[in-house]
Structure formats: C-alpha cells, structure tokens
Amino acid sequence: MKIKNLDGVGAEVLELDIGNLSAREFAELERVFAEEGLVFFRDQQLTPQQHIDFARRWGEININRFFKAHSEYPEIAMVAKEPEQTANIGGGWHTDHSYDVEPALGSILVARELPPANGDTWFTSMYAAYDALSPGLKETLASLHAVHSAKHVFGSEVKYQRETGGRLGNSEAADGLPDPVHPVIITHPLSGKKALYVNPGFTLRFNGWSAEESAPLLNYLFDVAMDAAFVTQFKWQPGSIAFWDNRATWHFAQNDYHGCRRVMHRITIEGCALSA
Ligand code: SIN
C-alpha cells in the first residue's frame, strides 16, 4: 500500500483493497489514520456488508438516531439528496456527534451515486488549527470547556428538519438529549496530539459563558480552523471512500449540484469520552 499525503488535511491510501485487508495492512492503516485523522480510498468495490465488516474492525457501529437508514442494513445511514430537494445533509462546517457525551470516533462514507459534477466534500484539520494558535491563547483555551447540542440542528423546531424532506427524523430524541460539555482542547485518544474541539455546527458556547460572550472567541477559532492551507477539497469518483476522525477534523458537504441525485452510505463508529 502507498500513502500520498495531501496538501491540506489527510492522506490518500493507494494500492489497497479494503474489502480484503491483511492484519499487517490493517495495522499500517491504523497508524496512518491515527496520524492524519483522515484517509481516502479510490476504486474500491465494497458491498454494503463489506462496508459494515470494515467499520467493525475499528469499533462498535453507532446506529444513527436521526438519518434515514438503508432499507436492508440499519448500520448504514443514508446521506442522500434527490434532484427535487434543495437542502443537503452536512452542508456547513461541522464534526459529527460532538453533541454526544461520548462523541463518535468517525465515519466511513462510501460514494454510491454521484452527480455528474460537483458535490465535493471539504475537510479541515483540528490538529493544524490548534498548532496555529499562539502559546498564550493555547494556555487560555486549555482551561475552557464548551457546551455542544443537537437540538438546533436535529430538534423538532428547526428549519433544517423541515427542508430535508423525510431524510431526517426522530427529532424528539434530539430534543431530549442532554447538552454535553467537552474540553475545548483535547488530547486525541488515538494520536496523543492536541486538537481544537469546537465546531460551527454543534458548539453553542463556552461553559459558564453566555452565547454572546462566547461568539467572538468561537468565531475567531472557527476562522483559524477554516484557513485554506488546512483544507482538502475531496472530489468523489465512483468507488471513492472517505474515512474521517471526528476528533481531528471537520467536514462540509458542498451543495452545488441542484437537480441531480447524490447518494452516499455512511457508517459511524462509536468513540469515547474526551479529555484535555
Ligand atoms: C456528512 O456526513 O456530513 C455528509 C458528508 C457528505 O455527504 O459529503
């Protein structure tokens, strides 16, 4: 297998059939994934069952509470947009599941049906965002925690729910979730490196601060994390797969293919509580 580091975040893993991994190849992939927080594969021919089997090698599968499931495989969440739909799923910078007490490790997204052009996914690095901060700001952030929530995205009162036309559900589960508090700077559970852990999708405020007080500093951190130098714009092709670590990256699904269909299969892997 060959590793091609990308200019922004992540690495492309070449010459590897992830449906047929040896123990040695898997160990090498674990190392690259921990280091990069994001790996891409091309020209794979994974069946839904092979997708599930690959995901299980990394941990327990999280059955998505809000996304429509695959008709035969409840482990697979459907990330789809039909030609007549306008909103997409994941169309803003975010990291999945920061609204959980134990945020998910990451997701494996398999391209199943792509628009003729566009529909890229952008990724950015929370290691690079942390590294870009000054020593003084790192020290200040090290003592802070932030409150995260799913209610304003998946809850019953939100516009996003209405616009996604049946692709999301179970809003009462989002309404009932406690809003967890996580350290703003985490020690990554796989790599041991420091990473920034706030995101525009699900972080509400710093713990003990009002939303108004939090907004200027949060927005500053978001701007740092969106630096073009850290961003990889991943162009999907048939057979492409992205596997990202939610604690080390954010992602953003571009919604620029109106009138076309895009269908992705996503499996999310359970994670753990995060510490500073
Ligand atoms: C997501 O999981 O946020 C969607 C990513 C994508 O569809 O590219």
PDB file of N, CA and C in Angstrom, residues 177-266:
ATOM      1  N   LEU A 177     -31.987  15.064  24.285  1.00  0.00           N
ATOM      2  CA  LEU A 177     -30.567  14.805  24.611  1.00  0.00           C
ATOM      3  C   LEU A 177     -30.029  15.851  25.580  1.00  0.00           C
ATOM      4  N   PRO A 178     -29.222  15.432  26.560  1.00  0.00           N
ATOM      5  CA  PRO A 178     -28.536  16.440  27.382  1.00  0.00           C
ATOM      6  C   PRO A 178     -27.479  17.131  26.526  1.00  0.00           C
ATOM      7  N   ASP A 179     -27.180  18.394  26.802  1.00  0.00           N
ATOM      8  CA  ASP A 179     -26.135  19.094  26.050  1.00  0.00           C
ATOM      9  C   ASP A 179     -24.796  18.853  26.748  1.00  0.00           C
ATOM     10  N   PRO A 180     -23.911  18.065  26.132  1.00  0.00           N
ATOM     11  CA  PRO A 180     -22.671  17.709  26.837  1.00  0.00           C
ATOM     12  C   PRO A 180     -21.648  18.839  26.838  1.00  0.00           C
ATOM     13  N   VAL A 181     -20.727  18.728  27.761  1.00  0.00           N
ATOM     14  CA  VAL A 181     -19.631  19.695  27.887  1.00  0.00           C
ATOM     15  C   VAL A 181     -18.333  18.938  27.594  1.00  0.00           C
ATOM     16  N   HIS A 182     -17.533  19.461  26.648  1.00  0.00           N
ATOM     17  CA  HIS A 182     -16.253  18.824  26.299  1.00  0.00           C
ATOM     18  C   HIS A 182     -15.125  19.846  26.451  1.00  0.00           C
ATOM     19  N   PRO A 183     -13.897  19.373  26.702  1.00  0.00           N
ATOM     20  CA  PRO A 183     -12.769  20.313  26.718  1.00  0.00           C
ATOM     21  C   PRO A 183     -12.634  20.993  25.355  1.00  0.00           C
ATOM     22  N   VAL A 184     -12.205  22.256  25.364  1.00  0.00           N
ATOM     23  CA  VAL A 184     -12.015  22.994  24.099  1.00  0.00           C
ATOM     24  C   VAL A 184     -10.750  22.505  23.391  1.00  0.00           C
ATOM     25  N   ILE A 185      -9.757  22.117  24.177  1.00  0.00           N
ATOM     26  CA  ILE A 185      -8.562  21.489  23.618  1.00  0.00           C
ATOM     27  C   ILE A 185      -8.532  20.056  24.145  1.00  0.00           C
ATOM     28  N   ILE A 186      -8.517  19.108  23.233  1.00  0.00           N
ATOM     29  CA  ILE A 186      -8.479  17.705  23.674  1.00  0.00           C
ATOM     30  C   ILE A 186      -7.100  17.099  23.387  1.00  0.00           C
ATOM     31  N   THR A 187      -6.815  16.054  24.148  1.00  0.00           N
ATOM     32  CA  THR A 187      -5.686  15.197  23.802  1.00  0.00           C
ATOM     33  C   THR A 187      -6.298  14.056  23.004  1.00  0.00           C
ATOM     34  N   HIS A 188      -5.886  13.954  21.754  1.00  0.00           N
ATOM     35  CA  HIS A 188      -6.575  12.998  20.879  1.00  0.00           C
ATOM     36  C   HIS A 188      -6.388  11.563  21.371  1.00  0.00           C
ATOM     37  N   PRO A 189      -7.495  10.814  21.502  1.00  0.00           N
ATOM     38  CA  PRO A 189      -7.382   9.468  22.083  1.00  0.00           C
ATOM     39  C   PRO A 189      -6.540   8.483  21.270  1.00  0.00           C
ATOM     40  N   LEU A 190      -6.374   8.687  19.976  1.00  0.00           N
ATOM     41  CA  LEU A 190      -5.559   7.748  19.189  1.00  0.00           C
ATOM     42  C   LEU A 190      -4.126   8.234  18.999  1.00  0.00           C
ATOM     43  N   SER A 191      -3.952   9.513  18.748  1.00  0.00           N
ATOM     44  CA  SER A 191      -2.601  10.006  18.415  1.00  0.00           C
ATOM     45  C   SER A 191      -1.871  10.608  19.605  1.00  0.00           C
ATOM     46  N   GLY A 192      -2.613  11.016  20.647  1.00  0.00           N
ATOM     47  CA  GLY A 192      -1.989  11.705  21.789  1.00  0.00           C
ATOM     48  C   GLY A 192      -1.658  13.162  21.489  1.00  0.00           C
ATOM     49  N   LYS A 193      -2.010  13.634  20.249  1.00  0.00           N
ATOM     50  CA  LYS A 193      -1.708  15.028  19.898  1.00  0.00           C
ATOM     51  C   LYS A 193      -2.842  15.937  20.385  1.00  0.00           C
ATOM     52  N   LYS A 194      -2.541  17.237  20.555  1.00  0.00           N
ATOM     53  CA  LYS A 194      -3.559  18.211  20.946  1.00  0.00           C
ATOM     54  C   LYS A 194      -4.374  18.622  19.717  1.00  0.00           C
ATOM     55  N   ALA A 195      -5.681  18.778  19.914  1.00  0.00           N
ATOM     56  CA  ALA A 195      -6.556  19.209  18.816  1.00  0.00           C
ATOM     57  C   ALA A 195      -7.593  20.181  19.363  1.00  0.00           C
ATOM     58  N   LEU A 196      -7.995  21.116  18.502  1.00  0.00           N
ATOM     59  CA  LEU A 196      -9.080  22.039  18.851  1.00  0.00           C
ATOM     60  C   LEU A 196     -10.400  21.274  18.753  1.00  0.00           C
ATOM     61  N   TYR A 197     -11.259  21.386  19.777  1.00  0.00           N
ATOM     62  CA  TYR A 197     -12.510  20.624  19.710  1.00  0.00           C
ATOM     63  C   TYR A 197     -13.730  21.528  19.947  1.00  0.00           C
ATOM     64  N   VAL A 198     -13.958  22.433  19.005  1.00  0.00           N
ATOM     65  CA  VAL A 198     -15.217  23.176  18.902  1.00  0.00           C
ATOM     66  C   VAL A 198     -15.554  23.177  17.419  1.00  0.00           C
ATOM     67  N   ASN A 199     -16.825  23.338  17.077  1.00  0.00           N
ATOM     68  CA  ASN A 199     -17.182  23.362  15.655  1.00  0.00           C
ATOM     69  C   ASN A 199     -18.434  24.204  15.436  1.00  0.00           C
ATOM     70  N   PRO A 200     -18.551  24.828  14.234  1.00  0.00           N
ATOM     71  CA  PRO A 200     -19.671  25.742  13.990  1.00  0.00           C
ATOM     72  C   PRO A 200     -21.034  25.048  13.999  1.00  0.00           C
ATOM     73  N   GLY A 201     -21.073  23.753  13.717  1.00  0.00           N
ATOM     74  CA  GLY A 201     -22.358  23.060  13.631  1.00  0.00           C
ATOM     75  C   GLY A 201     -23.025  22.833  14.976  1.00  0.00           C
ATOM     76  N   PHE A 202     -22.250  22.422  15.959  1.00  0.00           N
ATOM     77  CA  PHE A 202     -22.882  21.932  17.191  1.00  0.00           C
ATOM     78  C   PHE A 202     -22.413  22.607  18.484  1.00  0.00           C
ATOM     79  N   THR A 203     -21.364  23.457  18.420  1.00  0.00           N
ATOM     80  CA  THR A 203     -20.889  24.101  19.660  1.00  0.00           C
ATOM     81  C   THR A 203     -21.717  25.354  19.925  1.00  0.00           C
ATOM     82  N   LEU A 204     -22.305  25.437  21.129  1.00  0.00           N
ATOM     83  CA  LEU A 204     -23.167  26.577  21.455  1.00  0.00           C
ATOM     84  C   LEU A 204     -22.400  27.722  22.092  1.00  0.00           C
ATOM     85  N   ARG A 205     -21.531  27.394  23.077  1.00  0.00           N
ATOM     86  CA  ARG A 205     -20.879  28.447  23.872  1.00  0.00           C
ATOM     87  C   ARG A 205     -19.831  27.803  24.763  1.00  0.00           C
ATOM     88  N   PHE A 206     -18.992  28.643  25.365  1.00  0.00           N
ATOM     89  CA  PHE A 206     -18.066  28.132  26.375  1.00  0.00           C
ATOM     90  C   PHE A 206     -18.858  27.879  27.653  1.00  0.00           C
ATOM     91  N   ASN A 207     -18.480  26.858  28.364  1.00  0.00           N
ATOM     92  CA  ASN A 207     -19.192  26.516  29.590  1.00  0.00           C
ATOM     93  C   ASN A 207     -19.002  27.620  30.629  1.00  0.00           C
ATOM     94  N   GLY A 208     -20.126  28.116  31.165  1.00  0.00           N
ATOM     95  CA  GLY A 208     -20.060  29.206  32.150  1.00  0.00           C
ATOM     96  C   GLY A 208     -20.080  30.588  31.503  1.00  0.00           C
ATOM     97  N   TRP A 209     -20.037  30.653  30.169  1.00  0.00           N
ATOM     98  CA  TRP A 209     -20.105  31.926  29.445  1.00  0.00           C
ATOM     99  C   TRP A 209     -21.468  31.981  28.730  1.00  0.00           C
ATOM    100  N   SER A 210     -21.961  33.201  28.459  1.00  0.00           N
ATOM    101  CA  SER A 210     -23.178  33.330  27.646  1.00  0.00           C
ATOM    102  C   SER A 210     -22.811  33.111  26.173  1.00  0.00           C
ATOM    103  N   ALA A 211     -23.848  32.906  25.354  1.00  0.00           N
ATOM    104  CA  ALA A 211     -23.607  32.740  23.907  1.00  0.00           C
ATOM    105  C   ALA A 211     -22.999  34.012  23.329  1.00  0.00           C
ATOM    106  N   GLU A 212     -23.465  35.178  23.814  1.00  0.00           N
ATOM    107  CA  GLU A 212     -22.949  36.456  23.305  1.00  0.00           C
ATOM    108  C   GLU A 212     -21.470  36.621  23.665  1.00  0.00           C
ATOM    109  N   GLU A 213     -21.131  36.276  24.894  1.00  0.00           N
ATOM    110  CA  GLU A 213     -19.730  36.389  25.318  1.00  0.00           C
ATOM    111  C   GLU A 213     -18.842  35.424  24.531  1.00  0.00           C
ATOM    112  N   SER A 214     -19.400  34.254  24.227  1.00  0.00           N
ATOM    113  CA  SER A 214     -18.608  33.209  23.561  1.00  0.00           C
ATOM    114  C   SER A 214     -18.371  33.500  22.086  1.00  0.00           C
ATOM    115  N   ALA A 215     -19.349  34.171  21.452  1.00  0.00           N
ATOM    116  CA  ALA A 215     -19.336  34.270  19.985  1.00  0.00           C
ATOM    117  C   ALA A 215     -18.031  34.830  19.407  1.00  0.00           C
ATOM    118  N   PRO A 216     -17.480  35.951  19.939  1.00  0.00           N
ATOM    119  CA  PRO A 216     -16.267  36.486  19.292  1.00  0.00           C
ATOM    120  C   PRO A 216     -15.105  35.496  19.302  1.00  0.00           C
ATOM    121  N   LEU A 217     -14.866  34.854  20.445  1.00  0.00           N
ATOM    122  CA  LEU A 217     -13.733  33.919  20.506  1.00  0.00           C
ATOM    123  C   LEU A 217     -14.025  32.655  19.693  1.00  0.00           C
ATOM    124  N   LEU A 218     -15.260  32.164  19.776  1.00  0.00           N
ATOM    125  CA  LEU A 218     -15.588  30.979  18.960  1.00  0.00           C
ATOM    126  C   LEU A 218     -15.408  31.294  17.474  1.00  0.00           C
ATOM    127  N   ASN A 219     -15.910  32.452  17.053  1.00  0.00           N
ATOM    128  CA  ASN A 219     -15.797  32.796  15.626  1.00  0.00           C
ATOM    129  C   ASN A 219     -14.339  32.955  15.208  1.00  0.00           C
ATOM    130  N   TYR A 220     -13.513  33.480  16.105  1.00  0.00           N
ATOM    131  CA  TYR A 220     -12.083  33.583  15.800  1.00  0.00           C
ATOM    132  C   TYR A 220     -11.506  32.178  15.581  1.00  0.00           C
ATOM    133  N   LEU A 221     -11.848  31.254  16.491  1.00  0.00           N
ATOM    134  CA  LEU A 221     -11.316  29.882  16.375  1.00  0.00           C
ATOM    135  C   LEU A 221     -11.830  29.216  15.095  1.00  0.00           C
ATOM    136  N   PHE A 222     -13.090  29.475  14.762  1.00  0.00           N
ATOM    137  CA  PHE A 222     -13.646  28.891  13.527  1.00  0.00           C
ATOM    138  C   PHE A 222     -12.879  29.427  12.307  1.00  0.00           C
ATOM    139  N   ASP A 223     -12.582  30.737  12.326  1.00  0.00           N
ATOM    140  CA  ASP A 223     -11.832  31.321  11.199  1.00  0.00           C
ATOM    141  C   ASP A 223     -10.453  30.673  11.068  1.00  0.00           C
ATOM    142  N   VAL A 224      -9.796  30.473  12.204  1.00  0.00           N
ATOM    143  CA  VAL A 224      -8.467  29.840  12.165  1.00  0.00           C
ATOM    144  C   VAL A 224      -8.592  28.453  11.538  1.00  0.00           C
ATOM    145  N   ALA A 225      -9.603  27.693  11.984  1.00  0.00           N
ATOM    146  CA  ALA A 225      -9.748  26.308  11.519  1.00  0.00           C
ATOM    147  C   ALA A 225     -10.104  26.225  10.038  1.00  0.00           C
ATOM    148  N   MET A 226     -10.708  27.300   9.503  1.00  0.00           N
ATOM    149  CA  MET A 226     -11.112  27.285   8.087  1.00  0.00           C
ATOM    150  C   MET A 226     -10.014  27.825   7.169  1.00  0.00           C
ATOM    151  N   ASP A 227      -8.829  28.049   7.693  1.00  0.00           N
ATOM    152  CA  ASP A 227      -7.711  28.519   6.870  1.00  0.00           C
ATOM    153  C   ASP A 227      -7.546  27.590   5.662  1.00  0.00           C
ATOM    154  N   ALA A 228      -7.509  28.199   4.492  1.00  0.00           N
ATOM    155  CA  ALA A 228      -7.449  27.386   3.254  1.00  0.00           C
ATOM    156  C   ALA A 228      -6.253  26.434   3.254  1.00  0.00           C
ATOM    157  N   ALA A 229      -5.197  26.798   3.983  1.00  0.00           N
ATOM    158  CA  ALA A 229      -3.998  25.943   3.988  1.00  0.00           C
ATOM    159  C   ALA A 229      -4.252  24.589   4.644  1.00  0.00           C
ATOM    160  N   PHE A 230      -5.299  24.509   5.476  1.00  0.00           N
ATOM    161  CA  PHE A 230      -5.570  23.243   6.184  1.00  0.00           C
ATOM    162  C   PHE A 230      -6.633  22.395   5.469  1.00  0.00           C
ATOM    163  N   VAL A 231      -7.236  22.965   4.420  1.00  0.00           N
ATOM    164  CA  VAL A 231      -8.436  22.348   3.828  1.00  0.00           C
ATOM    165  C   VAL A 231      -8.088  21.452   2.641  1.00  0.00           C
ATOM    166  N   THR A 232      -8.699  20.275   2.621  1.00  0.00           N
ATOM    167  CA  THR A 232      -8.658  19.389   1.453  1.00  0.00           C
ATOM    168  C   THR A 232     -10.061  19.354   0.844  1.00  0.00           C
ATOM    169  N   GLN A 233     -10.128  19.591  -0.461  1.00  0.00           N
ATOM    170  CA  GLN A 233     -11.417  19.533  -1.167  1.00  0.00           C
ATOM    171  C   GLN A 233     -11.451  18.194  -1.884  1.00  0.00           C
ATOM    172  N   PHE A 234     -12.201  17.277  -1.341  1.00  0.00           N
ATOM    173  CA  PHE A 234     -12.180  15.906  -1.878  1.00  0.00           C
ATOM    174  C   PHE A 234     -13.189  15.752  -2.999  1.00  0.00           C
ATOM    175  N   LYS A 235     -12.685  15.357  -4.166  1.00  0.00           N
ATOM    176  CA  LYS A 235     -13.536  15.130  -5.342  1.00  0.00           C
ATOM    177  C   LYS A 235     -13.890  13.656  -5.391  1.00  0.00           C
ATOM    178  N   TRP A 236     -15.167  13.387  -5.308  1.00  0.00           N
ATOM    179  CA  TRP A 236     -15.629  11.996  -5.312  1.00  0.00           C
ATOM    180  C   TRP A 236     -15.618  11.443  -6.723  1.00  0.00           C
ATOM    181  N   GLN A 237     -15.310  10.148  -6.808  1.00  0.00           N
ATOM    182  CA  GLN A 237     -15.450   9.392  -8.062  1.00  0.00           C
ATOM    183  C   GLN A 237     -16.118   8.084  -7.693  1.00  0.00           C
ATOM    184  N   PRO A 238     -16.676   7.371  -8.686  1.00  0.00           N
ATOM    185  CA  PRO A 238     -17.223   6.051  -8.334  1.00  0.00           C
ATOM    186  C   PRO A 238     -16.143   5.218  -7.647  1.00  0.00           C
ATOM    187  N   GLY A 239     -16.480   4.577  -6.530  1.00  0.00           N
ATOM    188  CA  GLY A 239     -15.510   3.757  -5.802  1.00  0.00           C
ATOM    189  C   GLY A 239     -14.719   4.531  -4.751  1.00  0.00           C
ATOM    190  N   SER A 240     -15.000   5.840  -4.587  1.00  0.00           N
ATOM    191  CA  SER A 240     -14.266   6.620  -3.580  1.00  0.00           C
ATOM    192  C   SER A 240     -14.869   6.403  -2.189  1.00  0.00           C
ATOM    193  N   ILE A 241     -13.983   6.443  -1.204  1.00  0.00           N
ATOM    194  CA  ILE A 241     -14.387   6.305   0.201  1.00  0.00           C
ATOM    195  C   ILE A 241     -13.584   7.311   1.016  1.00  0.00           C
ATOM    196  N   ALA A 242     -14.255   7.987   1.946  1.00  0.00           N
ATOM    197  CA  ALA A 242     -13.555   8.856   2.907  1.00  0.00           C
ATOM    198  C   ALA A 242     -13.798   8.298   4.302  1.00  0.00           C
ATOM    199  N   PHE A 243     -12.757   8.268   5.094  1.00  0.00           N
ATOM    200  CA  PHE A 243     -12.857   7.803   6.489  1.00  0.00           C
ATOM    201  C   PHE A 243     -12.223   8.891   7.349  1.00  0.00           C
ATOM    202  N   TRP A 244     -13.082   9.604   8.098  1.00  0.00           N
ATOM    203  CA  TRP A 244     -12.566  10.729   8.890  1.00  0.00           C
ATOM    204  C   TRP A 244     -12.726  10.462  10.380  1.00  0.00           C
ATOM    205  N   ASP A 245     -11.839  11.099  11.125  1.00  0.00           N
ATOM    206  CA  ASP A 245     -11.883  11.065  12.580  1.00  0.00           C
ATOM    207  C   ASP A 245     -12.559  12.356  13.040  1.00  0.00           C
ATOM    208  N   ASN A 246     -13.655  12.224  13.766  1.00  0.00           N
ATOM    209  CA  ASN A 246     -14.416  13.399  14.200  1.00  0.00           C
ATOM    210  C   ASN A 246     -13.689  14.249  15.219  1.00  0.00           C
ATOM    211  N   ARG A 247     -12.715  13.683  15.891  1.00  0.00           N
ATOM    212  CA  ARG A 247     -11.999  14.427  16.922  1.00  0.00           C
ATOM    213  C   ARG A 247     -10.809  15.175  16.336  1.00  0.00           C
ATOM    214  N   ALA A 248     -10.480  14.898  15.078  1.00  0.00           N
ATOM    215  CA  ALA A 248      -9.294  15.500  14.460  1.00  0.00           C
ATOM    216  C   ALA A 248      -9.631  16.360  13.243  1.00  0.00           C
ATOM    217  N   THR A 249     -10.877  16.297  12.777  1.00  0.00           N
ATOM    218  CA  THR A 249     -11.243  17.017  11.540  1.00  0.00           C
ATOM    219  C   THR A 249     -12.661  17.598  11.655  1.00  0.00           C
ATOM    220  N   TRP A 250     -12.949  18.539  10.758  1.00  0.00           N
ATOM    221  CA  TRP A 250     -14.332  18.923  10.449  1.00  0.00           C
ATOM    222  C   TRP A 250     -14.560  18.567   8.972  1.00  0.00           C
ATOM    223  N   HIS A 251     -15.827  18.550   8.566  1.00  0.00           N
ATOM    224  CA  HIS A 251     -16.118  18.385   7.142  1.00  0.00           C
ATOM    225  C   HIS A 251     -17.327  19.226   6.741  1.00  0.00           C
ATOM    226  N   PHE A 252     -17.513  19.380   5.419  1.00  0.00           N
ATOM    227  CA  PHE A 252     -18.530  20.288   4.868  1.00  0.00           C
ATOM    228  C   PHE A 252     -18.915  19.725   3.494  1.00  0.00           C
ATOM    229  N   ALA A 253     -20.147  19.237   3.373  1.00  0.00           N
ATOM    230  CA  ALA A 253     -20.610  18.675   2.094  1.00  0.00           C
ATOM    231  C   ALA A 253     -21.127  19.814   1.215  1.00  0.00           C
ATOM    232  N   GLN A 254     -20.477  20.030   0.073  1.00  0.00           N
ATOM    233  CA  GLN A 254     -20.876  21.135  -0.806  1.00  0.00           C
ATOM    234  C   GLN A 254     -22.230  20.827  -1.458  1.00  0.00           C
ATOM    235  N   ASN A 255     -23.091  21.868  -1.468  1.00  0.00           N
ATOM    236  CA  ASN A 255     -24.448  21.681  -2.002  1.00  0.00           C
ATOM    237  C   ASN A 255     -24.568  22.438  -3.328  1.00  0.00           C
ATOM    238  N   ASP A 256     -23.825  21.984  -4.348  1.00  0.00           N
ATOM    239  CA  ASP A 256     -23.740  22.727  -5.606  1.00  0.00           C
ATOM    240  C   ASP A 256     -24.059  21.841  -6.804  1.00  0.00           C
ATOM    241  N   TYR A 257     -25.071  20.973  -6.630  1.00  0.00           N
ATOM    242  CA  TYR A 257     -25.424  20.051  -7.737  1.00  0.00           C
ATOM    243  C   TYR A 257     -26.949  19.906  -7.818  1.00  0.00           C
ATOM    244  N   HIS A 258     -27.637  21.057  -7.645  1.00  0.00           N
ATOM    245  CA  HIS A 258     -29.110  21.022  -7.645  1.00  0.00           C
ATOM    246  C   HIS A 258     -29.633  20.372  -8.932  1.00  0.00           C
ATOM    247  N   GLY A 259     -30.715  19.620  -8.784  1.00  0.00           N
ATOM    248  CA  GLY A 259     -31.312  18.954  -9.950  1.00  0.00           C
ATOM    249  C   GLY A 259     -30.706  17.582 -10.216  1.00  0.00           C
ATOM    250  N   CYS A 260     -29.699  17.197  -9.445  1.00  0.00           N
ATOM    251  CA  CYS A 260     -29.052  15.881  -9.635  1.00  0.00           C
ATOM    252  C   CYS A 260     -29.168  15.076  -8.340  1.00  0.00           C
ATOM    253  N   ARG A 261     -28.951  13.777  -8.479  1.00  0.00           N
ATOM    254  CA  ARG A 261     -29.025  12.887  -7.314  1.00  0.00           C
ATOM    255  C   ARG A 261     -27.623  12.617  -6.781  1.00  0.00           C
ATOM    256  N   ARG A 262     -27.492  12.549  -5.478  1.00  0.00           N
ATOM    257  CA  ARG A 262     -26.214  12.149  -4.846  1.00  0.00           C
ATOM    258  C   ARG A 262     -26.574  11.246  -3.683  1.00  0.00           C
ATOM    259  N   VAL A 263     -26.033  10.036  -3.676  1.00  0.00           N
ATOM    260  CA  VAL A 263     -26.349   9.064  -2.615  1.00  0.00           C
ATOM    261  C   VAL A 263     -25.046   8.533  -2.038  1.00  0.00           C
ATOM    262  N   MET A 264     -24.902   8.674  -0.734  1.00  0.00           N
ATOM    263  CA  MET A 264     -23.716   8.193  -0.018  1.00  0.00           C
ATOM    264  C   MET A 264     -24.190   7.279   1.106  1.00  0.00           C
ATOM    265  N   HIS A 265     -23.394   6.262   1.395  1.00  0.00           N
ATOM    266  CA  HIS A 265     -23.664   5.376   2.540  1.00  0.00           C
ATOM    267  C   HIS A 265     -22.683   5.730   3.654  1.00  0.00           C
ATOM    268  N   ARG A 266     -23.200   6.018   4.834  1.00  0.00           N
ATOM    269  CA  ARG A 266     -22.313   6.404   5.946  1.00  0.00           C
ATOM    270  C   ARG A 266     -22.438   5.425   7.104  1.00  0.00           C
TER     271      ARG A 266
END
